[in-house]
Amino acid sequence: MTRGPWPQQPPATTAPVSAEPLLTRDYDADPALVHERLRETYGPVAPVDLLGVPVWFVMGYEEVLRVLQNPGGAWSKRLDNWKMNAEGRLPADWPLLPVFQVNNSTFQEGATLNRLRAAWTTALAPFQDYGHPQAQQLEQAVVSHADDLIGVLAEGGAAGWADLAAQYARPLPLMVADRMLGFTAARGEDVVMDIWRMLDAGPDAAAAFERLYAAMTELGAAKRESPGEDLPSYLINAKPDITLDELARELLMLPGLLDFTGSLVCNVVVEVIANAGVRESLSAGAIDEAVNKVALLNPPMANLTFRYALTDVKMGNYTIPAGDPVMLSVAAAHGDPRFAGAIDWHAIRSTRAHLAWGAGPHSCLGQVLATRIAVIAVQRLFRRFSKVKLALPADQLPWRPSPFMRSLRSLPVQYELARVPAPPADTAAAEDSDAQTAATPAAGAASGAASPADEPAGKPSRSPLWSFLRGLRRAR
Ligand code: HEM
C-alpha cells in the first residue's frame, strides 16, 4: 500500500504493516465514531482489515460517488480482478466468500450487467408501476401481512411489549419476497425460514443456502414450464436466454434486498418514535420524508460489496494498487463533513443527494418498491397503535454485527393498540381487519378477515411460520 501526500499530517512513506480491524465492538455500537477516528487518522480512504483480509475503506462522499459512477472504467466488480483471490491467497474459509461467489448481476459489468439490469427493470415494473394490477395487489398484500403480524403480536392483549424487528419489520418484507417469487404458500414459508438462516450467517447458513439455491432453481424450472404473474416469470420473459443457474442466482438477491427493506422499516420506526413531530402527522408524505431522512442518517446498506482497481488509482492520501479491493462506505460518506456540513438539517424536505440507493451502473432498481413497502409498514403500525415507545434508550438499541448492513437486532417497544374509527368506503376492505383486530386482537389475528387475501382463512394460526412468530411472543 503506497501513501500519497497529505497536507494535515506528516505523510507516511510506508504502508501500515497490519491494518486495524474494522469490525470491532466499537464499530457495532457506533460506526459513526469509528468513521470519525479513521478519517482523522487516514483521511477519506483508510486501510482496514476485514475479517482477516486487507481492504481499502472509502469514507469520502466525493470518492465514494466517483467509484460508484466509475467514469473511466477504472473499477471492476468481478471477483477475478481481486489479485489476492487470483493468486490463491484468499483463505478458503473467509466468512464473506460465499457472498462474493454468488456471482449474480451485483458482480457483473459491461454487456452482461446491462442485459441483466434491463431484465430486472422490466421484471420489477409491474410491481413498481402503480398503474399495474400487480402493484396494487402487492400493496394490498403488504397491508394484509402487516395486519396479520400486528394481530399476532397483539394477541396477548390491547397493551404490551413487542420486538418490532423480529415480530414485524423483518418478517413483513420477506413475506413480500415470497409473494413476488410466486411460491405456493407452504413452500414459501420454508423458504422464508431458510432465508433467515442464510442472512443470519449462523452455523446452518451454508445448508440453508444450498436448499435456497435448489428451491430457486426448481422454482425457475416450474415458471419456465408454466409462467405466472411473478418475478421469475417476468425475468424469464424479459431475458428468454437466461439459464436456470443464472435465474436462481438473480432470484437469490431478492430476499436479501427485502431484508434491507426490513432494516429500513426498523430505522424509520425509531426515527418516527424519536421525532414527535412526525409521529403526530403520519401522512404517507411525512413517512416518505422520514424514509429519506433515515436513508441519509442511517443507510441500511451501510457498506457495499467490493470494487477492484484495474490500474493504480490515486485516492485520498493513498495510491490504491491495481487488483486491490475497496469497500465503499455509504454511511461514512454521509457523515463526511464536506457533504454533511453542506446539508440544511432544518429543511422540511431532506436532501436526495445521498447515496443510500447507490449510484451509477449498479444503482438500486427497487427504490420505489422498497420505499412503498416501508411507508405502508410504518403507516399500518402507527395507525394500529395509539402509543408506542422504545423499551430502551435509542442509543442502547442492539445492532446486528454485519460488514454490510446497519440493522437492528431487536427493536423492543411498549405499545397500546388504538381503536380504529370507521374507514372511508374505498379503504373499507383493508381497514375492516384493522377494526376487528384492534377490538379483539386474538380473534382478529386468527380470523379469515386478518388473513392475506390469497391464503386460506385461519392459516396464521396453523403454519410453522406463524407458530414461530407466536413463539417469539410467548418467549417474552
Ligand atoms: C424491494 C426491495 C429492493 C429491490 C427489488 C432492490 C433491487 C436492487 C437491484 C436489482 C440492485 C442491483 C443492481 C446491480 O447490481 O446492478 C440493487 C442495488 C442496490 N440497492 Fe436495492 N433493492 C431493494 C431494496 C433496497 C434497499 C431497502 C436499499 C437500502 C436503502 C437498497 C439499496 C441498494 C444499493 C445501495 C444498491 C447498489 C449496491 C452497489 O452498488 O454495490 N435497495 N437493488
Coordinates of C-alpha atoms in Angstrom, one line a residue, residues 75-438:
W75 CA -13.0 -0.2 -11.2
S76 CA -14.3 -3.7 -11.6
K77 CA -16.9 -5.6 -9.6
R78 CA -15.7 -9.0 -10.9
L79 CA -14.1 -11.3 -8.2
D80 CA -11.5 -12.5 -10.6
N81 CA -10.0 -9.0 -10.7
W82 CA -9.1 -9.3 -7.0
K83 CA -5.4 -10.0 -7.0
M84 CA -5.4 -11.8 -3.6
N85 CA -8.1 -14.1 -4.9
A86 CA -6.5 -14.7 -8.3
E87 CA -3.2 -15.6 -6.6
G88 CA -4.9 -18.0 -4.3
R89 CA -4.1 -16.1 -1.1
L90 CA -7.7 -15.6 0.0
P91 CA -8.4 -18.0 2.9
A92 CA -10.9 -20.6 1.6
D93 CA -12.9 -20.2 4.8
W94 CA -13.1 -16.4 4.6
P95 CA -16.6 -15.8 6.0
L96 CA -17.6 -13.4 3.3
L97 CA -16.5 -15.5 0.3
P98 CA -20.0 -17.1 -0.3
V99 CA -21.5 -13.5 -0.6
F100 CA -19.0 -12.7 -3.4
Q101 CA -19.2 -16.1 -5.1
V102 CA -23.0 -15.8 -5.8
N103 CA -21.8 -14.2 -9.0
N104 CA -25.1 -12.6 -9.9
S105 CA -25.6 -9.1 -11.5
T106 CA -24.1 -7.4 -8.5
F107 CA -20.8 -8.9 -9.6
Q108 CA -21.1 -8.3 -13.3
E109 CA -20.2 -5.5 -15.6
G110 CA -20.4 -4.4 -19.2
A111 CA -22.8 -6.1 -21.6
T112 CA -23.7 -8.9 -19.2
L113 CA -24.6 -6.4 -16.5
N114 CA -26.6 -4.3 -18.9
R115 CA -28.7 -7.3 -20.1
L116 CA -29.4 -8.5 -16.5
R117 CA -30.3 -5.0 -15.4
A118 CA -32.6 -4.5 -18.3
A119 CA -34.3 -7.8 -17.4
W120 CA -34.6 -6.6 -13.7
T121 CA -36.1 -3.3 -14.8
T122 CA -38.7 -4.9 -16.9
A123 CA -39.5 -7.6 -14.3
L124 CA -39.8 -5.2 -11.4
A125 CA -42.0 -2.7 -13.4
P126 CA -45.3 -4.5 -12.8
F127 CA -44.6 -4.3 -9.0
Q128 CA -43.4 -0.7 -9.0
D129 CA -45.7 0.9 -11.6
Y130 CA -48.8 1.7 -9.7
G131 CA -51.0 1.6 -12.8
H132 CA -50.3 -2.1 -13.0
P133 CA -52.7 -4.6 -11.2
Q134 CA -49.7 -6.5 -9.7
A135 CA -48.5 -3.3 -7.9
Q136 CA -52.0 -2.7 -6.5
Q137 CA -52.3 -6.3 -5.4
L138 CA -48.9 -6.3 -3.8
E139 CA -49.8 -3.2 -1.9
Q140 CA -52.9 -4.8 -0.6
A141 CA -50.9 -7.9 0.4
V142 CA -48.4 -5.7 2.3
V143 CA -51.4 -4.2 4.2
S144 CA -52.8 -7.7 4.9
H145 CA -49.4 -9.2 6.0
A146 CA -48.8 -6.1 8.2
D147 CA -52.3 -6.6 9.8
D148 CA -51.7 -10.3 10.4
L149 CA -48.3 -9.6 12.1
I150 CA -49.7 -6.9 14.3
G151 CA -52.6 -9.2 15.2
V152 CA -50.3 -11.9 16.3
L153 CA -48.0 -9.8 18.4
A154 CA -51.1 -8.2 20.0
E155 CA -52.7 -11.5 20.9
G156 CA -51.6 -11.1 24.5
G157 CA -53.8 -8.0 25.0
A158 CA -54.5 -4.5 23.9
A159 CA -51.3 -3.3 25.5
G160 CA -47.9 -5.0 26.0
W161 CA -44.5 -5.1 24.6
A162 CA -43.0 -6.5 21.4
D163 CA -39.9 -6.8 19.4
L164 CA -40.8 -4.9 16.3
A165 CA -37.7 -6.1 14.4
A166 CA -38.3 -9.9 14.8
Q167 CA -42.1 -9.8 15.0
Y168 CA -42.9 -7.2 12.4
A169 CA -40.2 -5.4 10.3
R170 CA -38.2 -8.4 9.4
P171 CA -40.9 -11.0 8.5
L172 CA -43.1 -8.5 6.6
P173 CA -40.8 -7.8 3.7
L174 CA -39.7 -11.4 3.5
M175 CA -43.4 -12.3 3.1
V176 CA -43.5 -9.8 0.3
A177 CA -40.4 -11.5 -1.3
D178 CA -42.2 -14.8 -1.0
R179 CA -45.2 -13.5 -2.8
M180 CA -43.2 -11.8 -5.6
L181 CA -41.3 -15.0 -6.2
G182 CA -44.6 -16.8 -6.7
F183 CA -44.1 -19.7 -4.3
T184 CA -47.0 -21.7 -3.1
A185 CA -47.9 -20.7 0.4
A186 CA -46.4 -23.8 2.1
R187 CA -43.2 -23.9 0.1
G188 CA -42.8 -20.1 0.6
E189 CA -42.8 -20.5 4.3
D190 CA -39.9 -23.0 4.3
V191 CA -38.1 -20.5 2.1
V192 CA -38.7 -17.6 4.4
M193 CA -37.3 -19.6 7.3
D194 CA -34.3 -20.6 5.2
I195 CA -33.7 -17.0 4.2
W196 CA -33.5 -16.0 7.8
R197 CA -31.0 -18.8 8.4
M198 CA -28.9 -17.7 5.4
L199 CA -29.0 -14.0 6.2
D200 CA -28.1 -14.5 9.9
A201 CA -24.9 -16.4 8.8
G202 CA -25.2 -18.8 11.7
P203 CA -24.0 -22.4 11.6
D204 CA -26.8 -23.6 9.4
A205 CA -26.4 -20.8 6.9
A206 CA -24.5 -22.9 4.3
A207 CA -27.1 -25.7 4.3
A208 CA -29.9 -23.1 4.1
F209 CA -28.1 -21.5 1.1
E210 CA -27.9 -24.9 -0.6
R211 CA -31.6 -25.5 0.0
L212 CA -32.5 -22.0 -1.2
Y213 CA -30.4 -22.4 -4.4
A214 CA -32.2 -25.7 -5.1
A215 CA -35.6 -24.1 -4.3
M216 CA -34.9 -21.2 -6.7
T217 CA -33.7 -23.5 -9.5
E218 CA -36.8 -25.7 -9.0
L219 CA -39.0 -22.5 -9.0
G220 CA -37.3 -21.2 -12.2
A221 CA -37.9 -24.5 -13.9
A222 CA -41.6 -24.6 -12.8
K223 CA -42.1 -21.0 -14.0
R224 CA -40.5 -21.6 -17.3
E225 CA -42.9 -24.5 -17.8
S226 CA -45.9 -22.6 -16.5
P227 CA -45.4 -18.9 -16.2
G228 CA -47.4 -16.8 -13.7
E229 CA -47.7 -13.1 -12.6
D230 CA -44.5 -13.2 -10.6
L231 CA -40.9 -12.1 -10.7
P232 CA -39.3 -15.3 -12.0
S233 CA -41.8 -15.4 -14.9
Y234 CA -41.2 -11.7 -15.7
L235 CA -37.4 -12.2 -15.6
I236 CA -37.7 -15.2 -18.0
N237 CA -40.0 -13.2 -20.3
A238 CA -37.6 -10.3 -20.3
K239 CA -34.5 -12.4 -20.9
P240 CA -35.6 -15.6 -22.6
D241 CA -32.0 -16.9 -22.9
I242 CA -31.4 -16.8 -19.1
T243 CA -30.2 -20.2 -17.8
L244 CA -31.8 -21.8 -14.7
D245 CA -28.5 -21.3 -12.9
E246 CA -28.4 -17.6 -13.8
L247 CA -32.0 -17.2 -12.8
A248 CA -31.6 -18.9 -9.5
R249 CA -28.7 -16.6 -8.6
E250 CA -30.6 -13.5 -9.6
L251 CA -33.6 -14.6 -7.6
L252 CA -31.5 -15.2 -4.5
M253 CA -30.8 -11.4 -4.4
L254 CA -34.4 -10.6 -3.7
P255 CA -34.8 -11.9 -0.1
G256 CA -31.6 -10.1 0.9
L257 CA -32.8 -6.8 -0.7
L258 CA -36.1 -7.2 1.1
D259 CA -34.2 -7.8 4.4
F260 CA -32.6 -4.4 3.8
T261 CA -36.1 -3.1 3.4
G262 CA -36.9 -4.6 6.9
S263 CA -33.9 -2.7 8.3
L264 CA -35.2 0.4 6.7
V265 CA -38.6 -0.1 8.4
C266 CA -37.0 -0.5 11.8
N267 CA -34.8 2.5 11.4
V268 CA -37.8 4.6 10.3
V269 CA -39.9 3.4 13.2
V270 CA -37.1 4.5 15.6
E271 CA -36.9 7.9 13.8
V272 CA -40.7 8.3 14.0
I273 CA -40.9 7.4 17.7
A274 CA -38.0 9.7 18.5
N275 CA -39.5 12.6 16.5
A276 CA -42.8 13.6 18.0
G277 CA -43.5 16.0 15.0
V278 CA -43.5 13.1 12.6
R279 CA -45.4 10.8 14.9
E280 CA -48.3 13.3 15.2
S281 CA -48.8 13.8 11.4
L282 CA -48.4 10.4 9.8
S283 CA -49.4 11.1 6.2
A284 CA -47.8 9.0 3.6
G285 CA -45.8 12.1 2.6
A286 CA -44.5 12.5 6.1
I287 CA -43.4 8.9 6.3
D288 CA -41.9 9.1 2.8
E289 CA -39.8 12.0 4.1
A290 CA -38.9 10.0 7.2
V291 CA -37.7 7.2 5.0
N292 CA -35.5 9.6 3.1
K293 CA -34.1 11.1 6.3
V294 CA -33.3 7.6 7.7
A295 CA -31.7 6.6 4.4
L296 CA -29.5 9.7 4.9
L297 CA -28.8 9.3 8.6
N298 CA -28.7 5.6 8.9
P299 CA -28.5 3.9 5.4
P300 CA -29.4 0.2 5.8
M301 CA -26.9 -0.8 3.1
A302 CA -24.1 0.9 5.1
N303 CA -21.1 -0.6 3.2
L304 CA -21.1 -2.0 -0.3
T305 CA -19.6 -5.2 -1.8
F306 CA -16.1 -4.6 -3.2
R307 CA -14.9 -2.9 -6.3
Y308 CA -11.4 -3.8 -7.5
A309 CA -8.9 -1.3 -9.0
L310 CA -8.0 -2.2 -12.6
T311 CA -5.0 0.2 -12.6
D312 CA -3.2 2.0 -9.8
V313 CA -5.7 4.7 -8.6
K314 CA -4.8 7.7 -6.5
M315 CA -7.5 8.3 -3.9
G316 CA -7.4 10.2 -0.7
N317 CA -3.9 10.0 0.7
Y318 CA -3.0 6.7 -1.0
T319 CA -2.4 5.1 -4.3
I320 CA -4.6 2.0 -4.5
P321 CA -2.6 -0.6 -6.4
A322 CA -4.3 -2.5 -9.3
G323 CA -6.0 -5.6 -8.0
D324 CA -6.8 -4.2 -4.5
P325 CA -10.4 -4.1 -3.2
V326 CA -12.2 -1.0 -2.0
M327 CA -15.3 -1.2 0.3
L328 CA -17.4 1.9 -0.3
S329 CA -19.0 3.1 2.9
V330 CA -22.3 4.9 2.2
A331 CA -22.8 5.5 5.9
A332 CA -19.3 7.1 6.3
A333 CA -19.8 9.2 3.1
H334 CA -23.0 10.6 4.5
G335 CA -21.0 11.6 7.6
D336 CA -18.2 13.2 5.6
P337 CA -18.1 16.8 6.8
R338 CA -17.7 18.0 3.2
F339 CA -21.1 16.5 2.5
A340 CA -22.9 16.6 5.9
G341 CA -21.6 20.2 6.5
A342 CA -23.5 21.5 3.5
I343 CA -26.8 20.0 4.5
D344 CA -29.6 22.2 5.8
W345 CA -30.7 19.9 8.7
H346 CA -33.7 22.1 9.4
A347 CA -35.1 21.9 5.9
I348 CA -38.7 20.4 5.6
R349 CA -37.5 18.2 2.8
S350 CA -34.2 16.4 3.4
T351 CA -31.6 16.2 0.6
R352 CA -32.0 13.5 -2.0
A353 CA -28.3 13.8 -2.9
H354 CA -27.4 10.9 -0.6
L355 CA -26.1 7.5 -1.8
A356 CA -28.3 5.2 0.2
W357 CA -29.7 3.7 -3.1
G358 CA -26.3 3.6 -4.7
A359 CA -25.4 5.5 -7.9
G360 CA -24.0 4.7 -11.3
P361 CA -24.1 1.4 -13.2
H362 CA -25.2 -0.7 -10.1
S363 CA -27.6 1.7 -8.6
C364 CA -30.7 0.3 -6.9
L365 CA -33.5 -0.8 -9.2
G366 CA -36.1 -1.3 -6.5
Q367 CA -36.1 2.0 -4.7
V368 CA -39.7 2.8 -5.5
L369 CA -40.9 -0.6 -4.3
A370 CA -38.8 -0.6 -1.2
T371 CA -39.9 2.9 -0.2
R372 CA -43.6 1.9 -0.8
I373 CA -43.3 -1.2 1.4
A374 CA -41.6 0.8 4.1
V375 CA -44.2 3.6 4.0
I376 CA -47.1 1.1 4.2
A377 CA -45.4 -0.9 7.0
V378 CA -44.8 2.2 9.1
Q379 CA -48.2 3.7 8.4
R380 CA -50.0 0.5 9.3
L381 CA -48.1 0.2 12.6
F382 CA -48.8 3.7 13.8
R383 CA -52.4 3.5 12.7
R384 CA -52.9 0.4 14.8
F385 CA -51.0 1.6 17.9
S386 CA -52.2 4.6 19.8
K387 CA -49.0 4.6 21.8
V388 CA -45.5 3.1 21.0
K389 CA -42.4 3.9 23.0
L390 CA -39.0 2.4 22.9
A391 CA -38.3 0.0 25.7
L392 CA -34.6 1.0 25.7
P393 CA -33.0 4.4 25.2
A394 CA -32.4 4.9 21.4
D395 CA -28.6 4.8 21.9
Q396 CA -28.8 1.4 23.6
L397 CA -30.7 -0.4 20.9
P398 CA -28.7 -3.6 19.9
W399 CA -27.4 -3.7 16.3
R400 CA -26.7 -6.8 14.2
P401 CA -23.0 -7.2 13.7
S402 CA -22.5 -7.0 9.9
P403 CA -19.9 -5.8 7.5
F404 CA -22.6 -4.6 5.1
M405 CA -25.9 -3.7 6.8
R406 CA -26.9 -1.3 9.6
S407 CA -29.8 -3.3 11.0
L408 CA -31.3 -3.5 14.5
R409 CA -31.0 -7.0 16.1
S410 CA -34.2 -6.2 18.1
L411 CA -36.5 -3.2 18.5
P412 CA -38.2 -3.6 21.8
V413 CA -41.2 -1.4 22.3
Q414 CA -44.1 -0.9 24.7
Y415 CA -47.4 -0.4 22.8
E416 CA -51.1 0.3 23.2
L417 CA -53.5 -0.6 20.5
A418 CA -55.8 2.0 19.1
R419 CA -59.5 1.6 18.4
V420 CA -59.6 2.4 14.7
P421 CA -62.5 4.7 13.6
A422 CA -64.8 3.7 10.7
P423 CA -62.8 3.8 7.5
P424 CA -63.7 5.7 4.3
A425 CA -65.6 3.4 1.8
D426 CA -62.6 2.9 -0.6
T427 CA -60.4 1.5 2.1
A428 CA -63.0 -0.4 3.9
A429 CA -61.7 -3.8 3.0
A430 CA -58.3 -3.2 4.3
E431 CA -59.5 -1.2 7.3
D432 CA -62.1 -3.9 8.3
S433 CA -59.4 -6.2 9.5
D434 CA -57.9 -3.3 11.5
A435 CA -61.0 -2.6 13.3
Q436 CA -61.6 -6.2 14.2
T437 CA -58.1 -6.9 15.3
A438 CA -58.0 -3.7 17.4

